[in-house]
XYZ file of C-alpha atoms in Angstrom:
161
model
C -3.063 34.535 127.185
C -1.233 38.191 127.900
C -4.718 39.807 128.037
C -5.799 37.601 131.119
C -2.109 38.355 132.672
C -2.795 41.973 132.368
C -6.369 41.997 133.928
C -5.138 39.926 136.888
C -2.147 42.382 137.370
C -4.569 45.339 137.086
C -6.890 43.857 139.644
C -3.925 43.354 142.138
C -2.740 46.739 141.405
C -6.277 48.240 142.320
C -6.345 45.949 145.712
C -2.949 47.443 146.398
C -3.044 51.075 144.969
C 0.080 50.053 143.120
C 0.752 52.715 140.432
C 3.319 50.777 138.691
C 1.214 47.637 138.436
C -1.901 49.474 137.351
C 0.321 51.405 134.433
C 1.901 48.256 133.268
C -1.470 46.371 133.252
C -2.913 49.263 131.114
C -0.122 49.246 128.850
C -0.394 45.684 128.228
C -3.948 45.744 127.344
C -3.441 48.619 125.241
C -0.605 47.095 123.266
C -2.477 43.752 122.751
C -5.492 45.988 121.367
C -7.543 44.510 124.027
C -10.938 46.180 124.111
C -14.048 45.618 126.048
C -16.567 43.065 124.601
C -19.552 44.640 122.563
C -21.772 44.952 125.504
C -19.315 45.977 127.994
C -18.676 50.014 128.550
C -15.638 49.834 130.947
C -12.379 50.107 129.173
C -9.997 48.810 131.901
C -7.031 50.295 129.998
C -8.170 53.694 130.349
C -9.595 53.457 133.882
C -6.214 51.672 135.091
C -4.254 54.611 133.292
C -6.465 57.026 135.182
C -5.983 55.425 138.361
C -2.105 55.052 138.166
C -2.152 58.873 137.507
C -4.090 59.680 140.720
C -1.822 57.568 142.886
C 1.495 58.725 141.369
C 1.011 61.782 139.142
C 4.243 61.224 137.505
C 3.022 58.052 135.945
C 2.405 58.561 132.182
C -0.958 57.640 130.396
C -0.667 54.482 128.191
C 0.034 55.027 124.584
C -2.974 54.206 122.117
C -2.086 52.002 119.269
C -5.242 50.451 118.623
C -6.155 48.084 116.124
C -9.090 46.704 114.145
C -9.104 43.256 115.553
C -7.663 41.684 118.825
C -8.585 40.162 122.106
C -11.737 41.437 124.024
C -12.575 41.064 127.623
C -16.058 40.793 129.560
C -16.706 41.430 133.228
C -19.579 39.267 134.322
C -20.971 37.567 137.738
C -22.370 34.162 138.312
C -24.292 32.826 141.486
C -24.524 29.470 142.919
C -27.784 28.939 141.609
C -26.911 29.685 137.682
C -24.807 28.985 134.804
C -23.576 31.717 132.777
C -23.304 30.790 129.057
C -22.166 32.709 126.082
C -21.350 31.496 122.621
C -18.445 32.678 120.512
C -17.272 31.519 116.982
C -13.486 30.777 116.566
C -11.752 30.158 113.294
C -10.533 27.058 112.126
C -6.918 26.823 112.108
C -6.447 29.653 114.259
C -5.427 29.070 117.771
C -8.336 29.558 120.299
C -7.663 31.028 123.608
C -10.181 31.555 126.414
C -9.460 32.706 130.099
C -11.600 32.945 133.221
C -10.196 35.728 135.548
C -11.466 35.513 139.050
C -12.022 38.618 140.993
C -12.110 37.206 144.210
C -10.894 34.030 145.665
C -14.295 32.143 145.629
C -14.214 28.874 143.311
C -15.309 29.339 139.655
C -15.192 26.829 136.837
C -15.102 27.311 132.963
C -16.452 24.710 130.655
C -15.917 25.087 126.906
C -17.972 22.509 124.422
C -18.135 22.771 120.586
C -21.146 22.801 118.410
C -21.847 19.160 118.957
C -21.648 19.370 122.930
C -18.439 17.736 123.046
C -16.186 19.041 126.042
C -13.170 21.170 124.838
C -12.046 22.407 128.247
C -13.087 22.367 131.777
C -10.841 24.409 134.443
C -11.580 25.499 138.010
C -9.663 28.197 139.927
C -10.396 30.599 142.603
C -7.207 32.950 142.461
C -5.248 32.698 139.202
C -6.648 32.766 135.671
C -7.886 29.613 134.361
C -6.852 29.160 130.634
C -8.165 27.205 127.920
C -6.494 26.710 124.596
C -7.092 24.857 121.362
C -6.980 24.655 117.514
C -10.325 24.231 115.999
C -10.753 21.888 113.183
C -13.637 23.825 111.572
C -14.988 27.593 112.065
C -17.849 26.821 114.302
C -19.778 28.229 117.402
C -18.443 27.261 120.848
C -20.566 27.521 124.279
C -18.715 28.811 127.163
C -20.137 28.250 130.437
C -19.141 29.909 134.001
C -20.187 28.412 136.966
C -19.447 28.724 141.042
C -20.006 26.597 143.826
C -19.904 29.711 146.112
C -23.231 30.708 147.757
C -22.448 34.368 147.213
C -22.294 35.959 143.607
C -18.737 35.589 142.375
C -17.256 38.455 139.774
C -14.885 37.450 136.942
C -13.551 38.618 133.481
C -13.776 36.440 130.442
C -11.067 37.044 127.957
C -11.042 35.975 124.617
C -8.691 36.060 121.709
């Protein structure tokens, strides 16, 4: 889950105004071809590249390589009284990877189930990315749920392959 690692690194770079970490995270996302999910407008690679340039003008912007398909990421927020659910189709025989990257140190949980409701993955985290990997036997739709036990809303990134 290199895209999840890049997002985690970029968040740390933002927190500490670290131009090198921001540039590295931007370049990693760009080289992986990770782009915002369809309903997300914020391109983290572009934002972090620009922030790195402001902090250290000698920082070169990331090189655009682009590709038609690849990882995506989506920023979201969940509160203690709700569950955020989304569905994603994963292809049979192709490794599926989903990562939940917390934005704060509040507890957050990801649960993934297949089309029949069978639990595929359940991970909790509060600081590092929670990764789920599996090999789908059939091309089907999977449900991804994000929850928190924190009293305040919790922001996160959901990274898909």
